[in-house]
Amino acid sequence: MQFACNAHTICDSELKPLGTGLYPVISIINHSCLPNSVLLFEGRTSVVRAVQHIPKGAEGHYGDIQESAILEGYRCKDNKCDGFLLRDSGMELPMTRDSYVNNVDVLRAKKRLLRWNHLMKVEDWSEALAYCRLTIPVYQKTSLPFPVGVYPGFHPSLGLQYYTCGKLEWLLGETDDAVKSLTKAVDILRITHGTSTPFMKDLFRRLEEARAEAFISGV
């Protein structure tokens, strides 16, 4: 069977795809690449959770012009400026040195992610941790020039990356760093995943064990 539209990829708590399903109510929600909510699955049940305050009557997106400006990199680089350049305004953006640097950052970020995925597959944990740390800024909205790092602060991908770093740090004996990473993971994922799922209960347990181990080693 093929789905032409409105189908959702069902993922586990770590966003690994498990299958495809139809969710009619979820399908009619307006969506965005810069969302104020996230869609996750608890078994076959789909759950939409807000990751920031949503005013009454507001929709689940950031705004078409602002979203395109941020994702495509033509927002003013001054963070205090709310101005945007519109595609149909007749204005052309020159290939400045900053634009070139931004493009280099995009390519560098992609290479880091590809390299990290490869190292995880071959179980080179030490190198995987080094690259996992390098990928964190890729997932953070404000850490790199646009259009890199477009996820909001509370996004499951960012939380899961901290979670992976924490597991690797703990495995390699860097317990203090593991506590910091797992704490950041909990701060994000308790918003996106809730607190009652088996995955989150396991994460809470891991964090408490890492804290206990760090305390013992520090005594």
XYZ file of C-alpha atoms in Angstrom:
219
model
C 0.000 0.000 0.000
C 1.228 3.496 -0.830
C 0.340 6.771 0.896
C 0.357 9.864 -1.297
C 0.107 12.312 1.600
C -0.762 12.833 5.261
C 1.164 9.759 6.354
C 3.491 9.879 9.355
C 6.646 7.924 10.038
C 6.179 6.214 13.396
C 9.403 6.453 15.413
C 10.542 5.110 18.747
C 11.638 7.373 21.598
C 15.056 7.837 19.979
C 13.426 8.901 16.684
C 14.365 5.680 14.915
C 11.715 4.847 12.262
C 9.526 1.834 12.905
C 6.807 2.132 10.275
C 4.181 4.374 8.725
C 0.718 5.259 9.942
C -2.271 7.455 9.175
C -3.396 9.919 11.842
C -6.269 12.014 10.421
C -6.439 14.525 13.291
C -2.676 15.115 13.312
C -2.664 15.450 9.526
C -4.851 18.561 9.556
C -2.585 20.479 11.960
C -0.664 23.258 10.194
C 3.026 22.431 10.274
C 6.313 24.273 10.040
C 10.068 23.726 9.862
C 10.354 26.003 12.906
C 7.548 24.570 15.023
C 6.263 25.556 18.444
C 5.313 21.933 19.089
C 6.671 18.471 18.323
C 5.091 15.187 17.223
C 6.257 12.015 18.950
C 4.915 8.491 19.312
C 4.260 6.372 22.368
C 3.753 2.974 20.825
C 1.091 3.501 18.175
C -0.273 6.594 19.890
C 0.741 9.939 18.402
C 1.368 12.782 20.854
C 1.788 16.476 20.044
C 3.526 18.479 22.784
C 4.096 22.222 22.913
C 7.740 23.243 23.326
C 7.002 26.922 23.969
C 4.088 29.106 24.982
C 1.376 29.160 22.301
C -1.060 32.080 22.579
C -4.753 31.276 22.302
C -5.799 31.138 18.650
C -2.233 30.864 17.336
C -1.283 28.167 14.855
C 1.539 25.690 15.062
C 4.046 27.593 12.986
C 6.475 30.487 13.173
C 5.302 32.494 10.179
C 6.039 31.858 6.510
C 8.239 34.902 5.858
C 10.247 34.647 9.052
C 10.613 30.890 8.678
C 11.919 31.115 5.117
C 14.243 33.948 6.068
C 15.816 31.957 8.882
C 16.028 28.648 7.033
C 17.409 30.167 3.819
C 19.741 32.606 5.538
C 18.525 36.029 4.438
C 17.623 37.396 7.826
C 19.613 40.375 9.105
C 22.692 39.086 10.954
C 22.222 41.644 13.719
C 20.344 39.704 16.419
C 18.766 42.950 17.640
C 17.233 43.576 14.218
C 13.822 42.146 13.356
C 14.132 42.942 9.638
C 13.949 40.441 6.818
C 14.808 40.629 3.117
C 11.938 39.455 0.937
C 12.533 37.430 -2.225
C 10.143 39.526 -4.307
C 11.439 42.880 -3.115
C 13.817 43.276 -6.079
C 16.840 43.241 -3.776
C 19.729 40.904 -4.496
C 22.090 39.548 -1.874
C 25.765 39.748 -2.920
C 28.079 36.827 -2.239
C 29.846 38.441 0.693
C 32.609 36.959 2.785
C 30.043 36.282 5.537
C 27.844 34.403 3.070
C 30.842 32.318 2.017
C 31.712 31.563 5.642
C 28.108 30.523 6.294
C 28.209 28.090 3.353
C 31.458 26.610 4.642
C 29.859 26.159 8.069
C 26.946 24.287 6.482
C 29.264 21.877 4.675
C 31.389 21.399 7.786
C 28.287 20.625 9.844
C 27.083 18.027 7.327
C 30.486 16.334 7.311
C 30.503 16.192 11.101
C 27.101 14.521 11.190
C 28.041 11.980 8.523
C 31.324 11.186 10.270
C 29.578 10.806 13.638
C 26.999 8.397 12.180
C 29.781 6.282 10.672
C 31.752 6.132 13.938
C 28.649 5.032 15.852
C 28.035 2.229 13.366
C 31.617 0.908 13.624
C 31.542 1.354 17.430
C 34.597 3.590 17.616
C 33.307 5.090 20.852
C 36.159 7.479 21.615
C 36.098 9.146 18.196
C 32.298 8.981 18.185
C 32.209 11.006 21.402
C 34.540 13.632 19.952
C 32.294 14.057 16.920
C 29.125 13.850 18.998
C 30.312 16.914 20.910
C 31.033 18.687 17.630
C 27.513 17.991 16.383
C 25.778 19.649 19.359
C 26.078 23.193 17.901
C 24.525 21.907 14.675
C 21.335 21.177 16.586
C 21.296 24.436 18.520
C 19.322 27.284 16.998
C 21.595 30.155 18.008
C 25.049 28.581 17.964
C 25.912 28.801 14.277
C 25.120 31.277 11.489
C 21.887 30.751 9.590
C 20.714 28.419 8.157
C 22.630 25.950 10.341
C 21.264 25.054 13.765
C 17.574 25.740 13.183
C 16.125 23.628 15.980
C 14.506 25.454 18.902
C 15.969 24.962 22.365
C 13.441 22.261 23.282
C 13.681 19.849 20.378
C 13.910 16.050 20.677
C 16.857 15.851 18.259
C 18.917 18.190 20.438
C 17.935 16.364 23.619
C 18.766 12.978 22.099
C 22.171 14.238 20.994
C 22.953 15.252 24.583
C 21.638 11.839 25.641
C 24.022 10.072 23.257
C 26.968 12.197 24.411
C 26.125 11.352 28.008
C 25.995 7.618 27.321
C 29.349 7.737 25.509
C 30.973 9.824 28.242
C 29.747 7.414 30.907
C 30.943 4.416 28.887
C 34.393 5.979 28.546
C 34.663 6.839 32.235
C 34.066 10.589 31.915
C 31.398 10.500 34.592
C 31.296 14.208 35.490
C 30.773 15.142 31.852
C 28.174 12.379 31.537
C 26.172 13.896 34.390
C 26.207 17.298 32.680
C 25.139 15.887 29.306
C 22.429 13.637 30.739
C 21.094 16.525 32.823
C 20.775 18.650 29.681
C 19.092 15.722 27.941
C 16.561 15.397 30.768
C 15.838 19.141 30.762
C 14.882 18.963 27.081
C 13.354 15.510 26.741
C 11.042 15.821 29.744
C 9.351 18.594 27.741
C 9.239 16.760 24.419
C 8.766 13.190 25.670
C 6.885 13.711 28.917
C 8.017 11.932 32.087
C 6.073 8.674 32.221
C 7.341 6.733 29.205
C 9.700 3.750 29.667
C 12.401 5.650 27.773
C 12.250 8.628 30.143
C 12.144 6.419 33.235
C 15.305 4.720 31.972
C 16.912 8.110 31.340
C 16.088 9.276 34.887
C 17.612 6.072 36.222
C 20.778 6.532 34.170
C 21.183 10.090 35.406
C 20.783 9.100 39.061
C 23.297 6.260 38.665
C 25.782 8.580 36.956
C 25.353 11.160 39.741
C 25.926 8.494 42.395
C 29.026 7.241 40.609
C 30.394 10.780 40.254
C 29.764 11.429 43.949
C 31.566 8.245 45.017
C 34.562 8.951 42.777
C 34.765 12.480 44.137
C 34.830 11.424 47.776
